[in-house]
Tab-separated table of C-alpha atoms and ligand atoms in Angstrom:
chain	number	residue	atom	x	y	z
A	4	MET	CA	40.597	37.164	124.182
A	5	ASP	CA	37.759	34.865	123.077
A	6	SER	CA	39.492	31.706	124.165
A	7	PHE	CA	40.482	33.408	127.387
A	8	LEU	CA	36.880	34.126	128.317
A	9	THR	CA	35.755	30.663	127.305
A	10	ILE	CA	38.374	28.987	129.433
A	11	THR	CA	37.706	31.311	132.339
A	12	ALA	CA	34.010	30.577	132.065
A	13	ALA	CA	34.770	26.864	132.025
A	14	ILE	CA	36.814	27.207	135.179
A	15	LEU	CA	34.002	29.121	136.842
A	16	LEU	CA	31.325	26.709	135.720
A	17	VAL	CA	32.933	23.567	136.982
A	18	GLY	CA	34.014	25.378	140.071
A	19	SER	CA	35.043	22.502	142.286
A	20	LEU	CA	38.572	22.949	143.428
A	21	SER	CA	41.035	20.302	144.410
A	22	SER	CA	42.513	20.955	147.798
A	23	THR	CA	46.188	21.101	148.474
A	24	ALA	CA	47.805	20.594	151.830
A	25	SER	CA	48.215	23.778	153.803
A	26	ARG	CA	51.816	24.781	153.894
A	27	GLN	CA	53.883	27.688	155.130
A	28	PHE	CA	57.157	28.444	153.431
A	29	ASP	CA	60.116	29.208	155.591
A	30	THR	CA	62.458	28.919	152.643
A	31	GLU	CA	64.887	31.578	151.537
A	32	CYS	CA	65.094	30.236	147.970
A	33	TYR	CA	62.598	29.941	145.157
A	34	THR	CA	64.963	28.927	142.377
A	35	ALA	CA	66.208	25.348	141.986
A	36	ASN	CA	69.868	26.325	142.235
A	37	GLY	CA	69.598	28.934	144.985
A	38	GLU	CA	70.699	31.823	142.755
A	39	ASP	CA	68.196	33.938	144.672
A	40	TYR	CA	69.669	33.031	148.070
A	41	ARG	CA	70.336	36.188	150.091
A	42	GLY	CA	70.565	34.591	153.526
A	43	CYS	CA	73.417	34.771	155.997
A	44	GLN	CA	75.017	31.345	156.164
A	45	ASN	CA	78.759	32.010	156.175
A	46	GLN	CA	80.188	28.500	156.315
A	47	THR	CA	79.960	25.590	153.932
A	48	SER	CA	77.963	23.481	156.355
A	49	LEU	CA	76.401	24.181	159.714
A	50	LEU	CA	78.157	21.166	161.207
A	51	GLY	CA	81.910	21.067	160.732
A	52	GLY	CA	81.859	23.252	157.634
A	53	LYS	CA	84.630	25.523	156.489
A	54	PRO	CA	84.364	29.278	157.040
A	55	CYS	CA	83.666	31.321	153.920
A	56	LEU	CA	85.973	34.105	152.741
A	57	PHE	CA	84.669	37.666	152.406
A	58	TRP	CA	83.746	38.590	148.842
A	59	ASN	CA	85.484	41.935	149.401
A	60	GLU	CA	88.746	40.043	150.018
A	61	THR	CA	88.787	37.470	147.214
A	62	PHE	CA	90.510	39.595	144.593
A	63	GLN	CA	92.729	36.681	143.534
A	64	HIS	CA	89.551	34.874	142.378
A	65	PRO	CA	87.032	35.741	139.629
A	66	TYR	CA	84.202	36.690	141.988
A	67	ASN	CA	84.758	39.669	144.276
A	68	THR	CA	83.336	43.088	145.029
A	69	LEU	CA	85.906	44.912	142.882
A	70	LYS	CA	84.663	43.153	139.784
A	71	TYR	CA	81.029	43.259	140.886
A	72	PRO	CA	80.754	46.434	142.971
A	73	ASN	CA	76.993	46.884	142.686
A	74	GLY	CA	75.829	43.841	144.579
A	75	GLU	CA	75.578	41.728	141.413
A	76	GLY	CA	74.747	38.139	142.250
A	77	GLY	CA	74.339	39.142	145.894
A	78	LEU	CA	78.051	39.771	146.410
A	79	GLY	CA	79.052	42.394	148.974
A	80	SER	CA	81.220	43.115	152.004
A	81	HIS	CA	80.186	39.886	153.677
A	82	ASN	CA	81.084	36.197	153.583
A	83	TYR	CA	77.696	34.645	152.930
A	84	CYS	CA	77.220	31.756	150.515
A	85	ARG	CA	76.019	32.937	147.112
A	86	ASN	CA	75.509	31.590	143.618
A	87	PRO	CA	76.576	34.462	141.351
A	88	ASP	CA	77.556	32.264	138.400
A	89	GLY	CA	74.507	30.054	137.865
A	90	ASP	CA	76.040	26.977	139.445
A	91	VAL	CA	73.850	24.182	140.847
A	92	GLN	CA	73.817	25.636	144.378
A	93	PRO	CA	75.291	28.466	146.470
A	94	TRP	CA	78.990	28.248	147.263
A	95	CYS	CA	81.824	30.322	148.649
A	96	TYR	CA	85.580	30.615	148.493
A	97	ILE	CA	87.485	29.035	151.365
A	98	ALA	CA	90.970	29.648	152.735
A	99	ASP	CA	92.420	26.153	152.319
A	100	HIS	CA	93.503	24.732	149.032
A	101	GLU	CA	92.884	21.040	148.799
A	102	ASP	CA	93.827	19.461	145.506
A	103	GLY	CA	93.716	22.923	144.013
A	104	ILE	CA	90.096	23.487	145.039
A	105	TYR	CA	89.594	26.804	146.742
A	106	TRP	CA	85.803	26.945	146.873
A	107	ARG	CA	83.071	24.716	148.217
A	108	TYR	CA	79.357	24.256	147.844
A	109	CYS	CA	77.344	25.319	150.882
A	110	ASP	CA	74.771	23.022	152.378
A	111	ILE	CA	72.039	25.467	153.374
A	112	PRO	CA	69.004	23.871	155.025
A	113	THR	CA	66.882	27.017	154.568
A	114	CYS	CA	67.601	27.219	150.844
A	115	GLN	CA	65.311	24.723	149.199
A	116	MET	CA	62.651	25.891	146.758
A	117	PRO	CA	59.070	24.951	147.634
A	118	GLY	CA	58.330	21.862	145.587
A	119	ASN	CA	61.828	20.488	146.059
A	120	LEU	CA	61.134	17.874	148.709
A	121	GLY	CA	64.770	17.106	149.316
A	122	CYS	CA	67.611	14.719	148.634
A	123	PHE	CA	67.154	11.058	149.576
A	124	LYS	CA	69.257	7.909	149.582
A	125	ASP	CA	68.300	5.459	146.872
A	126	SER	CA	69.640	1.975	147.371
A	127	GLY	CA	67.864	0.971	144.158
A	128	ASP	CA	66.489	-2.203	145.749
A	129	PRO	CA	63.693	-1.315	145.883
A	130	PRO	CA	64.065	2.150	144.317
A	131	THR	CA	62.972	5.136	146.405
A	132	LEU	CA	60.325	6.024	143.796
A	133	THR	CA	58.709	2.924	142.377
A	134	GLY	CA	56.710	4.198	139.363
A	135	SER	CA	57.805	4.717	135.755
A	136	SER	CA	61.355	5.689	134.967
A	137	GLN	CA	63.485	6.739	132.034
A	138	THR	CA	66.982	7.914	131.309
A	139	SER	CA	67.973	10.766	129.057
A	140	ASN	CA	71.160	12.580	128.221
A	141	LYS	CA	69.033	15.733	127.955
A	142	LEU	CA	67.477	15.401	131.415
A	143	THR	CA	66.342	18.574	133.160
A	144	ILE	CA	64.319	18.897	136.338
A	145	GLN	CA	61.250	19.949	134.395
A	146	ASN	CA	61.375	17.345	131.655
A	147	CYS	CA	61.470	14.673	134.363
A	148	ILE	CA	58.631	16.408	136.227
A	149	SER	CA	56.601	16.646	132.977
A	150	PHE	CA	57.227	12.974	132.208
A	151	CYS	CA	55.873	12.004	135.655
A	152	ARG	CA	53.069	14.579	135.691
A	153	LYS	CA	51.734	13.333	132.346
A	154	GLN	CA	51.361	9.900	133.908
A	155	ARG	CA	49.627	11.439	136.928
A	156	TYR	CA	52.345	10.779	139.451
A	157	THR	CA	52.665	13.299	142.256
A	158	LEU	CA	56.445	12.943	142.652
A	159	ALA	CA	59.382	13.092	140.268
A	160	GLY	CA	62.948	12.216	141.207
A	161	MET	CA	66.227	12.758	139.378
A	162	GLU	CA	69.369	10.740	139.910
A	163	SER	CA	72.961	10.849	138.621
A	164	GLY	CA	72.123	13.676	136.244
A	165	TYR	CA	70.353	11.500	133.651
A	166	ALA	CA	67.807	9.196	135.359
A	167	CYS	CA	64.186	10.096	136.103
A	168	PHE	CA	61.924	8.177	138.505
A	169	CYS	CA	58.230	8.720	139.232
A	170	GLY	CA	56.204	7.812	142.277
A	171	ASN	CA	53.460	8.774	144.674
A	172	ASP	CA	54.881	7.904	148.069
A	173	LEU	CA	58.027	8.923	149.715
A	174	ASP	CA	58.570	7.327	153.068
A	175	LEU	CA	60.677	10.010	154.692
A	176	ARG	CA	61.427	7.918	157.754
A	177	ARG	CA	62.721	5.015	155.728
A	178	HIS	CA	64.662	7.132	153.256
A	179	GLY	CA	66.098	9.761	155.648
A	180	LYS	CA	66.801	13.139	154.091
A	181	ALA	CA	70.388	13.881	153.073
A	182	PRO	CA	72.358	17.123	152.726
A	183	SER	CA	71.562	18.858	149.438
A	184	MET	CA	75.209	18.539	148.412
A	185	GLU	CA	74.743	14.806	147.806
A	186	CYS	CA	72.264	15.719	145.060
A	187	ASN	CA	74.184	18.361	143.160
A	188	HIS	CA	75.294	16.462	140.086
A	189	VAL	CA	74.326	18.712	137.213
A	190	CYS	CA	71.430	17.696	134.983
A	191	PHE	CA	72.796	16.462	131.647
A	192	GLY	CA	70.307	18.743	129.903
A	193	ASP	CA	70.998	21.876	131.978
A	194	HIS	CA	74.196	22.403	133.903
A	195	THR	CA	72.660	24.998	136.219
A	196	GLN	CA	70.210	22.487	137.703
A	197	PRO	CA	70.853	19.828	140.350
A	198	CYS	CA	69.753	16.328	139.249
A	199	GLY	CA	70.626	14.051	142.166
A	200	GLY	CA	73.771	11.999	142.683
A	201	ASP	CA	74.935	8.412	142.376
A	202	GLY	CA	72.641	6.613	144.795
A	203	TRP	CA	70.937	9.892	145.748
A	204	VAL	CA	67.635	11.059	144.343
A	205	ILE	CA	66.384	14.665	144.408
A	206	VAL	CA	62.594	14.674	144.637
A	207	PHE	CA	60.127	17.292	143.357
A	208	ASP	CA	56.387	17.793	143.582
A	209	THR	CA	55.051	17.415	140.032
A	210	ARG	CA	52.904	20.551	140.406
A	211	VAL	CA	56.054	22.644	139.972
A	212	GLY	CA	56.006	24.170	136.507
A	213	ALA	CA	52.572	22.882	135.523
A	214	CYS	CA	50.639	25.054	133.083
A	215	GLY	CA	47.602	25.632	135.282
A	216	GLY	CA	46.239	24.201	138.497
A	217	ASN	CA	43.859	24.829	141.337
A	218	TYR	CA	44.939	26.065	144.742
A	219	SER	CA	42.715	26.302	147.800
A	220	ALA	CA	45.136	26.078	150.722
A	221	PRO	CA	45.532	29.285	152.801
A	222	SER	CA	48.988	29.787	151.282
A	223	GLY	CA	51.013	28.342	148.462
A	224	VAL	CA	53.436	28.983	145.637
A	225	VAL	CA	52.830	28.959	141.897
A	226	TYR	CA	55.651	28.571	139.397
A	227	SER	CA	55.573	29.592	135.745
A	228	PRO	CA	55.084	26.794	133.198
A	229	ASP	CA	58.163	24.555	132.783
A	230	PHE	CA	59.982	26.081	135.767
A	231	PRO	CA	62.919	25.818	136.453
A	232	ASP	CA	63.427	25.432	132.704
A	233	LYS	CA	62.549	28.403	130.536
A	234	TYR	CA	58.872	28.700	129.807
A	235	GLY	CA	57.903	27.443	126.379
A	236	ALA	CA	56.680	29.487	123.430
A	237	GLY	CA	52.988	30.126	122.983
A	238	LYS	CA	51.904	29.169	126.503
A	239	VAL	CA	48.498	30.132	127.844
A	240	CYS	CA	48.016	29.020	131.448
A	241	TYR	CA	45.459	29.635	134.178
A	242	TRP	CA	45.661	28.856	137.848
A	243	THR	CA	42.793	29.374	140.244
A	244	VAL	CA	43.489	30.489	143.798
A	245	GLN	CA	40.405	30.257	145.924
A	246	VAL	CA	40.873	30.505	149.675
A	247	PRO	CA	37.603	29.905	151.543
A	248	GLY	CA	36.906	32.656	154.062
A	249	ALA	CA	39.702	34.969	152.924
A	250	SER	CA	38.912	38.679	152.634
A	251	VAL	CA	42.077	39.409	150.681
A	252	ILE	CA	44.783	37.360	148.960
A	253	LEU	CA	48.335	38.688	148.879
A	254	PHE	CA	50.646	37.822	145.993
A	255	ASN	CA	54.389	38.144	146.407
A	256	PHE	CA	56.525	37.574	143.309
A	257	THR	CA	59.690	36.160	144.837
A	258	PHE	CA	61.265	35.548	141.449
A	259	PHE	CA	60.480	37.303	138.180
A	260	ASP	CA	62.361	36.840	134.930
A	261	ILE	CA	60.297	37.915	131.946
A	262	SER	CA	62.153	40.109	129.473
A	263	ASP	CA	59.574	40.282	126.731
A	264	GLN	CA	56.870	42.932	126.707
A	265	THR	CA	54.237	40.682	125.229
A	266	ASP	CA	54.839	37.778	127.621
A	267	MET	CA	52.826	38.552	130.715
A	268	VAL	CA	51.295	37.572	134.001
A	269	GLU	CA	47.920	38.857	135.116
A	270	LEU	CA	45.918	38.616	138.305
A	271	LEU	CA	42.167	38.667	137.783
A	272	ASP	CA	39.295	38.841	140.188
A	273	GLY	CA	37.932	35.307	139.999
A	274	TYR	CA	34.296	36.421	140.013
A	275	THR	CA	34.301	39.441	137.692
A	276	ASN	CA	37.330	38.499	135.544
A	277	GLN	CA	38.530	42.057	135.962
A	278	VAL	CA	42.291	42.437	135.607
A	279	VAL	CA	43.677	43.607	138.944
A	280	ALA	CA	47.355	43.636	138.002
A	281	ARG	CA	49.394	42.990	134.899
A	282	PHE	CA	53.146	42.421	134.721
A	283	ASP	CA	55.546	41.995	131.825
A	284	GLY	CA	59.179	42.589	130.946
A	285	ARG	CA	58.754	46.352	131.073
A	286	THR	CA	56.519	46.476	134.140
A	287	PRO	CA	57.753	43.873	136.615
A	288	PRO	CA	56.069	43.550	140.018
A	289	ARG	CA	57.566	45.977	142.516
A	290	GLU	CA	55.587	45.183	145.589
A	291	VAL	CA	53.196	42.715	147.102
A	292	VAL	CA	49.819	42.768	145.332
A	293	ASN	CA	46.728	42.392	147.478
A	294	VAL	CA	43.554	41.348	145.800
A	295	THR	CA	40.304	41.804	147.686
A	296	GLY	CA	38.123	38.723	147.930
A	297	ASP	CA	38.697	34.990	148.164
A	298	PHE	CA	39.062	34.057	144.494
A	299	VAL	CA	41.792	35.049	142.074
A	300	ILE	CA	42.794	33.777	138.664
A	301	LEU	CA	46.450	33.877	137.726
A	302	TYR	CA	46.996	34.034	133.994
A	303	PHE	CA	50.203	33.601	132.023
A	304	TYR	CA	50.787	34.160	128.339
A	305	SER	CA	53.951	33.800	126.260
A	306	ASP	CA	54.482	34.610	122.609
A	307	ARG	CA	56.902	32.905	120.204
A	308	THR	CA	60.070	34.799	121.108
A	309	ASN	CA	62.359	35.660	124.044
A	310	GLN	CA	61.593	32.857	126.448
A	311	ALA	CA	62.908	33.369	129.969
A	312	GLN	CA	62.804	31.520	133.250
A	313	GLY	CA	59.476	32.959	134.354
A	314	PHE	CA	58.301	33.530	137.893
A	315	ALA	CA	57.629	32.162	141.333
A	316	VAL	CA	54.764	33.786	143.194
A	317	THR	CA	53.670	33.004	146.716
A	318	TYR	CA	50.161	33.724	147.840
A	319	GLN	CA	48.707	34.078	151.291
A	320	GLY	CA	45.059	34.411	152.202
A	321	GLY	CA	44.235	37.195	154.652
A	322	PHE	CA	41.386	36.795	157.108
A	323	THR	CA	39.826	39.840	158.725
A	324	HIS	CA	39.553	38.226	162.150
A	325	THR	CA	43.330	37.786	162.326
A	326	HIS	CA	45.862	40.484	161.559
A	327	THR	CA	48.145	38.582	159.238
A	328	HIS	CA	47.472	40.798	156.255
A	329	THR	CA	47.865	44.035	158.139
A	330	HIS	CA	51.420	43.249	159.076
A	331	ARG	CA	52.221	41.867	155.646
A	332	GLN	CA	50.979	44.950	153.843
A	333	THR	CA	53.634	47.042	155.498
A	334	HIS	CA	56.333	45.209	153.530
A	335	THR	CA	56.812	46.389	150.014
A	336	GLN	CA	60.151	44.910	149.171
A	337	THR	CA	60.992	44.848	145.499
A	338	HIS	CA	62.883	42.110	143.742
A	339	THR	CA	63.089	43.841	140.452
A	340	ASP	CA	66.673	44.893	140.768
A	341	ARG	CA	67.786	41.421	141.780
A	342	THR	CA	66.169	39.887	138.727
A	343	ASN	CA	67.739	42.483	136.515
A	344	GLN	CA	71.156	41.772	137.940
A	345	THR	CA	70.781	38.056	137.580
A	346	GLN	CA	69.860	38.412	133.948
A	347	GLY	CA	72.809	40.489	132.941
A	348	PHE	CA	75.143	38.461	135.067
A	349	ALA	CA	74.887	34.852	134.080
A	350	VAL	CA	77.471	35.254	131.327
A	351	THR	CA	80.551	34.881	133.462
A	352	TYR	CA	80.449	31.156	134.046
A	353	GLN	CA	84.093	30.216	133.571
A	354	GLY	CA	86.628	31.005	136.218
A	355	LYS	CA	85.607	29.697	139.607
A	356	ARG	CA	85.680	26.080	138.529
A	357	HIS	CA	88.677	26.529	136.309
A	358	VAL	CA	91.051	24.660	138.543
A	359	ASP	CA	89.111	21.575	139.448
A	360	MET	CA	87.906	21.016	135.906
A	361	LEU	CA	91.428	20.549	134.600
B	212	NAG	C1	79.363	33.800	160.685
B	212	NAG	O1	78.259	34.549	161.179
B	212	NAG	C2	78.082	34.406	162.581
B	212	NAG	C3	76.806	35.113	162.968
B	212	NAG	O2	76.617	36.264	162.210
B	212	NAG	C4	79.302	34.972	163.304
B	212	NAG	O3	79.144	34.841	164.695
B	212	NAG	C5	80.532	34.198	162.848
B	212	NAG	O4	81.683	34.764	163.428
B	212	NAG	C6	80.660	34.236	161.348
B	212	NAG	N1	81.725	33.352	160.925
B	212	NAG	C7	82.620	33.689	160.014
B	212	NAG	C8	83.622	32.652	159.648
B	212	NAG	O5	82.642	34.806	159.493
B	213	NAG	C1	85.359	43.400	154.019
B	213	NAG	O1	84.118	43.630	154.688
B	213	NAG	C2	84.191	43.368	156.077
B	213	NAG	C3	82.780	43.543	156.644
B	213	NAG	O2	82.254	44.767	156.257
B	213	NAG	C4	85.202	44.292	156.732
B	213	NAG	O3	85.281	43.990	158.130
B	213	NAG	C5	86.547	44.108	156.093
B	213	NAG	O4	87.468	45.019	156.609
B	213	NAG	C6	86.427	44.287	154.591
B	213	NAG	N1	87.723	43.988	153.965
B	213	NAG	C7	88.311	44.815	153.127
B	213	NAG	C8	89.611	44.351	152.542
B	213	NAG	O5	87.834	45.909	152.841
B	214	NAG	C1	41.128	22.846	138.034
B	214	NAG	O1	39.743	22.814	138.243
B	214	NAG	C2	38.998	22.820	137.041
B	214	NAG	C3	37.558	22.940	137.440
B	214	NAG	O2	37.254	21.991	138.414
B	214	NAG	C4	39.293	21.552	136.241
B	214	NAG	O3	38.587	21.574	135.027
B	214	NAG	C5	40.779	21.508	135.952
B	214	NAG	O4	41.095	20.299	135.301
B	214	NAG	C6	41.583	21.616	137.233
B	214	NAG	N1	42.978	21.725	136.868
B	214	NAG	C7	43.901	20.955	137.426
B	214	NAG	C8	45.283	21.132	136.905
B	214	NAG	O5	43.646	20.153	138.313
B	215	NAG	C1	58.040	38.605	149.752
B	215	NAG	O1	59.035	37.613	149.519
B	215	NAG	C2	60.348	37.944	149.934
B	215	NAG	C3	61.240	36.758	149.661
B	215	NAG	O2	61.542	36.656	148.316
B	215	NAG	C4	60.359	38.270	151.425
B	215	NAG	O3	61.648	38.703	151.769
B	215	NAG	C5	59.351	39.344	151.728
B	215	NAG	O4	59.301	39.568	153.108
B	215	NAG	C6	57.973	38.921	151.235
B	215	NAG	N1	57.016	39.969	151.502
B	215	NAG	C7	55.912	39.749	152.196
B	215	NAG	C8	55.046	40.936	152.424
B	215	NAG	O5	55.623	38.643	152.641
B	216	NAG	C1	45.871	46.613	149.703
B	216	NAG	O1	44.765	46.700	150.601
B	216	NAG	C2	44.621	47.956	151.215
B	216	NAG	C3	43.408	47.882	152.131
B	216	NAG	O2	43.163	46.598	152.557
B	216	NAG	C4	44.442	49.058	150.196
B	216	NAG	O3	44.398	50.305	150.834
B	216	NAG	C5	45.596	49.031	149.221
B	216	NAG	O4	45.382	49.963	148.208
B	216	NAG	C6	45.753	47.655	148.615
B	216	NAG	N1	46.910	47.642	147.729
B	216	NAG	C7	46.858	47.130	146.512
B	216	NAG	C8	48.133	47.172	145.730
B	216	NAG	O5	45.865	46.654	146.018
B	217	NAG	C1	68.565	46.563	134.029
B	217	NAG	O1	69.737	46.250	133.337
B	217	NAG	C2	69.957	47.022	132.178
B	217	NAG	C3	71.239	46.541	131.531
B	217	NAG	O2	71.298	45.155	131.523
B	217	NAG	C4	70.023	48.498	132.569
B	217	NAG	O3	70.183	49.284	131.398
B	217	NAG	C5	68.781	48.891	133.307
B	217	NAG	O4	68.902	50.240	133.763
B	217	NAG	C6	68.564	47.995	134.477
B	217	NAG	N1	67.295	48.328	135.122
B	217	NAG	C7	67.169	48.446	136.430
B	217	NAG	C8	65.804	48.739	136.938
B	217	NAG	O5	68.121	48.321	137.197
C-alpha cells in the first residue's frame, strides 16, 4: 500500500486536471462487439433491413431459447438482435436463405461503445488518419490504440483487420460516417473485435483502455486497462474524477468481468483516500454507487493470474440545484447476472457461421 499512497499523494499534489469534453452517452452498448446489447432493434437495418426471426422459433439453428432457456446471451421470446456467441457485432437469424446464409449482422445505430467514434470511408489518398501507421497480423483494437496513445495521438483507426492508423483530426463532414457493418472485419489478433474493412476505418478515442487518466467533465466513461482486450497482469491504475461543483458522483458499472478475487476495483474519496467501495470477482457491483463530494479516485489492481476483460464504468456528477441525482438514485439495476452469463457462455462459437465458412 506504500506505493499506492505515494502515487495518490502525487496525484493530489499536482492537482491540475485536464479537461475532457462534456458528453452524454445515449448508447446501449459498452463493449466493442455489442455483446452487452439488450435493445429492441428487430431488423438487420433500420432502412430496408430484413426482419429478424424469434429466438424462441429458431430451433433448427444453434441459438434458440430451448438450448438457452435462461436468457443466456440475451436470448428470449423476442426477435431482437443479439450477440450470444462473441461475434464482432449483434446479429439475428433471418427467414431467407441466400447462398446458404441464414443470419445477418444488424446495423444498430444506438449500439456503439463510448470511445468508438464510428466507421469512416478511407480512400487512402490522403488517408483518413494521417499520423503514424503500422500493420500487424496480431492486430487488436487495444494494441492499435496503445501504439497511437504512446505517440500521443488522440485517435486510433483500424482497417482491413491488420492495419493501424493514428491521427488527431477526423473531419466528420469530409469522411461521412458509414454503417458499422462496413467495419466488421475481424481483427487478426482477436476474432471477437471489429477492425474496420477494406477502405473503411473504425476510429477510437485513445483514452479507451488507458491505465489511468484524469476526468473533469460532468459525465464520462472509464474503461479498464487494455479494454476491449483482457487487462494485463500486474496492473496498478488510477483515474481521477473531479467534477467541479458536484455534490455527489454516481458510478454505474455497465460492464464488469473480473473473475479473480484479488483483482479489484476501488472507489476512493479523492480528499481523504478513504475506500468507499471495493469490487472483485466475488463481490461484483450490484447497483449504482454514489460517492458524496466532487472528487473520486478510481483504482484498479490486477495480480499475475486470471486476466479477464475488465469493466466499463460511467460516472455522472450530481448537482444539488438540479434533481438529476435524485431520479438516478431510484434505479438500482444490476448487471451481475448478465456478466456471469456472458462468461460461461462464450464457449459455443461454432455453429451459426458453419454454413458460410465452408
Ligand atoms: C419490430 O418491432 C416493432 C416495434 O416494437 C414492431 O412494430 C414490428 O412489428 C416488429 N417487427 C418484426 C419483424 O417483428
Ligand atoms: C415466441 O415468442 C413470441 C413473443 O412472446 C410469441 O408470440 C410466439 O408465439 C412464441 N413462439 C413460440 C413457438 O412459442
Ligand atoms: C493526471 O493528472 C496528474 C496530475 O496533474 C498528472 O500527473 C498525470 O500525468 C495525469 N494523467 C494523465 C493520463 O493525463
Ligand atoms: C446504469 O447503466 C445501465 C446500462 O448498462 C442502464 O440501463 C441503467 O439505467 C443505468 N443506471 C443509472 C442509474 O443510470
Ligand atoms: C446515495 O446517497 C443517498 C443520499 O444522497 C444515501 O442515502 C445513500 O445511502 C447513498 N448510497 C450509497 C450506495 O452510497
Ligand atoms: C455464475 O455462474 C456459475 C457457473 O458458471 C454459477 O455456479 C453461479 O451460481 C452463477 N452466479 C450467479 C450470481 O448467477
